Short mmCIF file of C-alpha atoms in Angstrom, two decimals:
data_model
loop_
_atom_site.label_atom_id
_atom_site.label_comp_id
_atom_site.label_asym_id
_atom_site.label_seq_id
_atom_site.Cartn_x
_atom_site.Cartn_y
_atom_site.Cartn_z
CA MET C 1249 -21.63 -5.95 12.04
CA GLU C 1250 -18.57 -4.52 13.77
CA SER C 1251 -18.12 -0.76 13.65
CA VAL C 1252 -14.90 0.94 12.47
CA GLN C 1253 -13.54 4.29 13.63
CA VAL C 1254 -10.40 6.17 12.53
CA LEU C 1255 -8.26 7.85 15.21
CA VAL C 1256 -6.24 10.62 13.57
CA ALA C 1257 -3.11 12.26 14.99
CA ALA C 1258 -2.76 15.70 13.40
CA VAL C 1259 -0.72 18.88 13.83
CA GLU C 1260 -1.88 22.38 12.80
CA GLN C 1261 -4.69 21.15 10.53
CA GLU C 1262 -8.13 22.56 9.63
CA ALA C 1263 -11.39 20.80 10.35
CA ALA C 1264 -12.88 21.92 7.04
CA VAL C 1265 -10.02 20.44 5.02
CA LEU C 1266 -8.40 17.37 6.59
CA PRO C 1267 -11.33 14.87 6.58
CA ARG C 1268 -11.83 15.36 2.85
CA LYS C 1269 -8.09 15.19 2.14
CA MET C 1270 -7.89 11.90 4.06
CA HIS C 1271 -10.96 10.54 2.22
CA LEU C 1272 -12.57 9.39 5.47
CA GLN C 1273 -15.54 7.06 4.92
CA THR C 1274 -16.23 6.05 8.53
CA GLY C 1275 -16.58 7.81 11.83
CA ALA C 1276 -13.39 9.43 13.08
CA ILE C 1277 -11.85 11.29 15.98
CA VAL C 1278 -9.20 13.87 15.10
CA CYS C 1279 -6.88 15.13 17.82
CA ASN C 1280 -5.22 18.22 16.39
CA GLN C 1281 -2.20 19.68 18.16
CA CYS C 1282 -2.10 23.41 17.53
CA ARG C 1283 -1.79 26.88 18.96
CA PHE C 1284 -5.08 27.95 20.47
CA GLY C 1285 -7.23 30.36 18.47
CA ALA C 1286 -10.71 31.74 18.77
CA ASN C 1287 -12.37 28.42 17.92
CA SER C 1288 -9.99 26.10 19.74
CA VAL C 1289 -11.13 23.54 22.26
CA LYS C 1290 -9.93 24.42 25.75
CA TYR C 1291 -8.95 21.61 28.05
CA SER C 1292 -8.86 21.17 31.80
CA GLY C 1293 -6.66 18.89 33.83
CA ALA C 1294 -3.32 17.56 32.69
CA ASN C 1295 -4.33 15.76 29.54
CA SER C 1296 -8.11 15.98 29.09
CA VAL C 1297 -9.71 17.61 26.08
CA LYS C 1298 -13.29 18.83 26.22
CA TYR C 1299 -15.32 18.00 23.13
CA SER C 1300 -18.68 19.61 22.52
CA GLY C 1301 -21.34 19.42 19.83
CA ALA C 1302 -19.88 22.52 18.20
CA ASN C 1303 -16.71 20.62 17.48
CA SER C 1304 -18.32 17.60 15.84
CA VAL C 1305 -17.74 18.19 12.14
CA LYS C 1306 -20.05 16.58 9.62
CA TYR C 1307 -18.35 15.42 6.45
CA SER C 1308 -20.04 13.95 3.41
CA GLY C 1309 -18.90 10.33 3.09
CA ALA C 1310 -18.07 9.81 6.75
CA ASP C 1311 -20.47 8.97 9.58
CA SER C 1312 -19.17 11.87 11.66
CA VAL C 1313 -15.85 13.44 12.49
CA THR C 1314 -15.25 14.63 16.03
CA TRP C 1315 -12.54 17.28 16.11
CA GLY C 1316 -10.55 18.49 19.10
CA ASP C 1317 -7.73 21.04 19.25
CA PHE C 1318 -5.25 21.02 22.10
CA SER C 1319 -1.85 22.47 22.84
CA ALA C 1320 -0.05 19.45 24.32
CA ARG C 1321 2.67 17.98 22.12
CA GLY C 1322 3.73 14.43 21.29
CA VAL C 1323 2.27 11.86 18.92
CA GLY C 1324 1.81 9.28 21.69
CA ARG C 1325 -0.21 11.69 23.82
CA ASN C 1326 -2.18 12.62 20.71
CA ARG C 1327 -3.08 9.00 19.94
CA ASN C 1328 -3.96 8.34 23.57
CA GLU C 1329 -6.38 11.27 23.62
CA ALA C 1330 -8.25 9.79 20.66
CA LEU C 1331 -8.04 6.27 22.06
CA ARG C 1332 -9.73 7.36 25.30
CA ARG C 1333 -12.69 8.69 23.33
CA ALA C 1334 -13.01 5.83 20.83
CA GLU C 1335 -16.34 4.02 20.69
CA ALA C 1336 -16.14 1.56 17.77
CA ASP C 1337 -15.40 -2.16 17.85
CA ILE C 1338 -12.34 -1.70 15.63
CA VAL C 1339 -10.09 1.36 15.61
CA LEU C 1340 -7.63 2.43 12.91
CA PHE C 1341 -4.70 4.65 13.83
CA ALA C 1342 -3.89 7.30 11.25
CA ASP C 1343 -1.68 10.31 10.60
CA GLN C 1344 -2.60 13.43 8.65
CA ASP C 1345 -0.57 12.34 5.60
CA LEU C 1346 -2.72 9.25 4.96
CA THR C 1347 -5.38 9.10 2.24
CA TYR C 1348 -7.69 6.13 2.65
CA ALA C 1349 -8.63 3.84 -0.22
CA ASP C 1350 -12.23 3.46 -1.35
CA GLY C 1351 -13.92 0.75 0.67
CA TYR C 1352 -11.30 0.52 3.44
CA GLU C 1353 -14.06 -0.11 5.98
CA LYS C 1354 -15.09 -3.32 4.19
CA ILE C 1355 -11.45 -4.46 3.88
CA VAL C 1356 -10.89 -3.99 7.61
CA ARG C 1357 -14.10 -5.73 8.62
CA GLU C 1358 -13.41 -8.70 6.36
CA ALA C 1359 -9.88 -9.03 7.72
CA PHE C 1360 -11.09 -9.25 11.31
CA GLU C 1361 -13.85 -11.67 10.30
CA ARG C 1362 -11.26 -13.85 8.56
CA LEU C 1363 -8.95 -13.68 11.61
CA PRO C 1364 -11.35 -13.87 14.57
CA ARG C 1365 -8.49 -14.54 17.02
CA ALA C 1366 -6.55 -11.43 15.93
CA ASP C 1367 -6.40 -8.50 18.34
CA VAL C 1368 -4.26 -6.31 16.08
CA ILE C 1369 -3.94 -6.44 12.28
CA ILE C 1370 -1.27 -4.62 10.29
CA PHE C 1371 -2.49 -3.65 6.82
CA ASP C 1372 -0.60 -2.52 3.73
CA LEU C 1373 -0.13 1.04 2.48
CA THR C 1374 1.32 2.45 -0.71
CA TYR C 1375 4.07 5.08 -0.61
CA PRO C 1376 4.94 7.96 -2.95
CA GLU C 1377 8.55 6.87 -3.32
CA GLY C 1378 7.81 3.16 -3.63
CA GLY C 1379 10.46 0.71 -2.52
CA ARG C 1380 8.61 -0.59 0.52
CA LYS C 1381 8.13 -4.33 0.51
CA PRO C 1382 4.42 -5.18 0.39
CA ILE C 1383 2.83 -7.69 2.73
CA ARG C 1384 2.67 -10.92 0.73
CA GLN C 1385 0.64 -13.21 2.99
CA ILE C 1386 -1.24 -13.47 6.24
CA ARG C 1387 1.14 -14.26 9.05
CA ARG C 1388 1.34 -13.88 12.79
CA LEU C 1389 4.10 -11.51 13.93
CA GLY C 1390 6.53 -11.25 16.83
CA ILE C 1391 8.38 -8.11 17.86
CA LEU C 1392 11.02 -8.27 15.11
CA GLY C 1393 8.33 -8.75 12.46
CA CYS C 1394 6.38 -5.75 13.78
CA MET C 1395 9.25 -3.29 13.94
CA ARG C 1396 9.26 -2.36 10.26
CA PHE C 1397 5.65 -1.16 10.45
CA GLY C 1398 4.18 2.10 11.70
CA ALA C 1399 0.96 2.76 13.58
CA ALA C 1400 -0.80 4.16 10.51
CA ARG C 1401 -1.13 0.59 9.24
CA VAL C 1402 -2.75 -0.69 12.42
CA GLY C 1403 -6.29 -1.83 13.06
CA ALA C 1404 -7.11 -3.10 16.55
CA ARG C 1405 -10.00 -4.43 18.56
CA LEU C 1406 -10.75 -1.65 21.04
CA ALA C 1407 -11.92 -4.10 23.71
CA SER C 1408 -8.57 -5.93 23.58
CA LEU C 1409 -6.59 -2.72 24.04
CA ARG C 1410 -8.75 -1.56 26.92
CA GLU C 1411 -8.78 -4.90 28.66
CA LYS C 1412 -4.96 -4.91 28.72
CA HIS C 1413 -4.63 -1.14 29.29
CA ILE C 1414 -2.56 -0.68 26.13
CA THR C 1415 -1.64 2.92 25.26
CA PHE C 1416 1.16 4.70 23.40
CA SER C 1417 4.39 5.88 24.98
CA THR C 1418 4.60 9.62 25.58
CA ASP C 1419 8.43 9.56 25.68
CA PHE C 1420 9.01 8.44 22.08
CA GLY C 1421 7.81 9.72 18.70
CA GLY C 1422 7.39 13.07 16.97
CA GLY C 1423 7.11 16.00 19.39
CA THR C 1424 8.78 14.13 22.28
CA LYS C 1425 12.26 13.82 23.76
CA TYR C 1426 13.17 10.75 21.69
CA GLY C 1427 12.35 11.08 18.00
CA SER C 1428 10.68 7.80 17.08
CA GLY C 1429 9.69 4.38 18.34
CA GLU C 1430 6.24 4.77 19.88
CA ASP C 1431 4.91 2.30 17.28
CA SER C 1432 7.43 -0.41 18.21
CA LEU C 1433 6.77 0.07 21.94
CA PHE C 1434 3.04 -0.23 21.27
CA PHE C 1435 3.62 -3.58 19.54
CA ARG C 1436 5.93 -4.70 22.36
CA ASP C 1437 3.28 -3.94 24.96
CA CYS C 1438 0.60 -5.76 22.95
CA LEU C 1439 2.78 -8.87 22.69
CA ARG C 1440 3.77 -8.75 26.36
CA GLU C 1441 0.09 -8.78 27.26
CA GLY C 1442 -0.59 -11.77 25.05
CA LEU C 1443 -2.39 -10.01 22.22
CA ARG C 1444 -2.16 -11.59 18.77
CA ILE C 1445 -0.76 -9.45 15.94
CA TYR C 1446 -1.11 -10.40 12.28
CA ALA C 1447 0.06 -8.92 8.98
CA TYR C 1448 -2.63 -8.84 6.30
CA PRO C 1449 -2.01 -8.37 2.53
CA ALA C 1450 -4.58 -5.69 1.70
CA VAL C 1451 -3.98 -2.01 0.92
CA ILE C 1452 -6.13 0.40 2.92
CA GLY C 1453 -4.53 3.70 1.92
CA HIS C 1454 -1.75 5.80 0.46
CA LEU C 1455 0.78 7.95 2.32
CA ARG C 1456 1.23 11.44 0.88
CA PRO C 1457 4.71 13.00 0.96
CA GLU C 1458 5.09 15.37 3.94
CA PRO C 1459 8.15 16.51 5.90
CA SER C 1460 9.04 14.25 8.80
CA SER C 1461 8.20 15.57 12.25
CA TRP C 1462 11.29 13.95 13.77
CA PHE C 1463 13.88 12.78 11.20
CA THR C 1464 16.61 15.33 10.48
CA GLY C 1465 19.21 12.94 9.08
CA TYR C 1466 21.50 10.14 10.19
CA ASN C 1467 23.21 12.19 12.87
CA GLU C 1468 24.11 12.12 16.56
CA LYS C 1469 20.53 12.53 17.79
CA TYR C 1470 19.18 9.88 15.43
CA PHE C 1471 21.56 7.18 16.68
CA PHE C 1472 21.37 8.29 20.33
CA ASP C 1473 17.56 8.12 20.27
CA LYS C 1474 17.71 4.70 18.61
CA GLY C 1475 20.01 3.49 21.38
CA VAL C 1476 17.51 4.62 24.02
CA LEU C 1477 14.70 2.89 22.14
CA TRP C 1478 16.59 -0.38 21.79
CA SER C 1479 17.37 -0.35 25.50
CA GLN C 1480 13.60 -0.44 26.08
CA LEU C 1481 12.74 -2.97 23.41
CA PHE C 1482 15.63 -5.36 24.08
CA PRO C 1483 16.90 -4.89 27.66
CA HIS C 1484 19.40 -7.74 27.32
CA GLY C 1485 20.26 -7.50 23.63
CA GLY C 1486 19.90 -3.89 22.56
CA TRP C 1487 23.63 -3.59 21.81
CA ALA C 1488 23.44 -6.42 19.26
CA TYR C 1489 20.44 -4.92 17.47
CA GLY C 1490 22.08 -1.48 17.58
CA LEU C 1491 25.31 -2.76 16.04
CA ALA C 1492 23.41 -4.57 13.31
CA HIS C 1493 21.48 -1.40 12.50
CA CYS C 1494 24.65 0.71 12.34
CA LEU C 1495 26.25 -1.75 9.94
CA LYS C 1496 23.12 -1.99 7.81
CA GLN C 1497 22.73 1.79 7.49
CA ARG C 1498 26.44 2.68 7.11
CA LYS C 1499 26.11 3.63 3.41
CA ARG C 1500 23.43 6.20 4.22
CA TYR C 1501 25.08 8.36 6.88
CA GLY C 1502 28.20 9.29 4.95
CA ASP C 1503 30.51 11.65 6.83
CA PHE C 1504 29.04 10.89 10.24
CA GLY C 1505 30.88 7.58 10.19
CA LEU C 1506 30.28 4.09 11.53
CA LEU C 1507 32.31 4.61 14.70
CA SER C 1508 30.49 7.85 15.55
CA ALA C 1509 27.14 6.15 14.95
CA TRP C 1510 28.05 3.24 17.21
CA ARG C 1511 29.28 5.55 19.98
CA ALA C 1512 26.01 7.50 19.84
CA VAL C 1513 24.02 4.26 20.03
CA CYS C 1514 26.03 3.16 23.08
CA ARG C 1515 25.38 6.47 24.82
CA GLY C 1516 21.68 6.01 24.12
CA LEU C 1517 21.75 2.44 25.44
CA ARG C 1518 23.37 3.62 28.69
CA GLN C 1519 20.87 6.46 29.01
CA GLY C 1520 17.97 4.07 28.53
CA LYS C 1521 19.26 1.77 31.26
CA ARG C 1522 19.58 4.71 33.68
CA GLY C 1523 16.04 5.83 32.93
CA LEU C 1524 14.10 7.96 30.45
#
């Protein structure tokens, strides 16, 4: 039977509270970005976190939760820290605002048994505001199909990720220079390396409402950052995707204006071509 482990990216959370709030029912590794206190885990080297027995938190309902605090910022770096320490056959990426459904471990195992050729499976979540289109059927995805999904939906075979040296970008996402997009770049890298990604119509959890760590509105930074991202995802067609996005979102950004949005995207596209 394949083992399942949750890799949690958290910010300023408490070890005595978060595992219960997330309703963890399997083993987990929590990488918690925070200011160091008396009980924080010190780290040596550029990105390494030292875990000790004192920081392995037992939680009723889960196998074990290993907790590490560190001061480095960025969701990609956070996920990579957990990914380096993962030990299970299948890993689930999670954020602190996710509450898992009862029996998610069985759902995940059955999905990978049903799709033995899948390296990555994107599961369904429910949202407090509703309105998100649910996954209706099993289907294999390309990059455009993946882009509407975030990492908190993802289950992956750890061996596949390690064999292809797949990690998360440390330039994009909350806490980094460019506000979002680490999820899409992760999917891009998986597909480039020949990994198979599938969507699977089963709910594994519910997202709780929490303030965004990166979204401050449809403004200059939002569209500039998107331009940089699209330059990386679509080196020869980022302008077309950017224009389509500006037109699609034009009713949402009000006074900022379509022309201003497009100019910001173009600046981001040029920046991305020059380098991050």
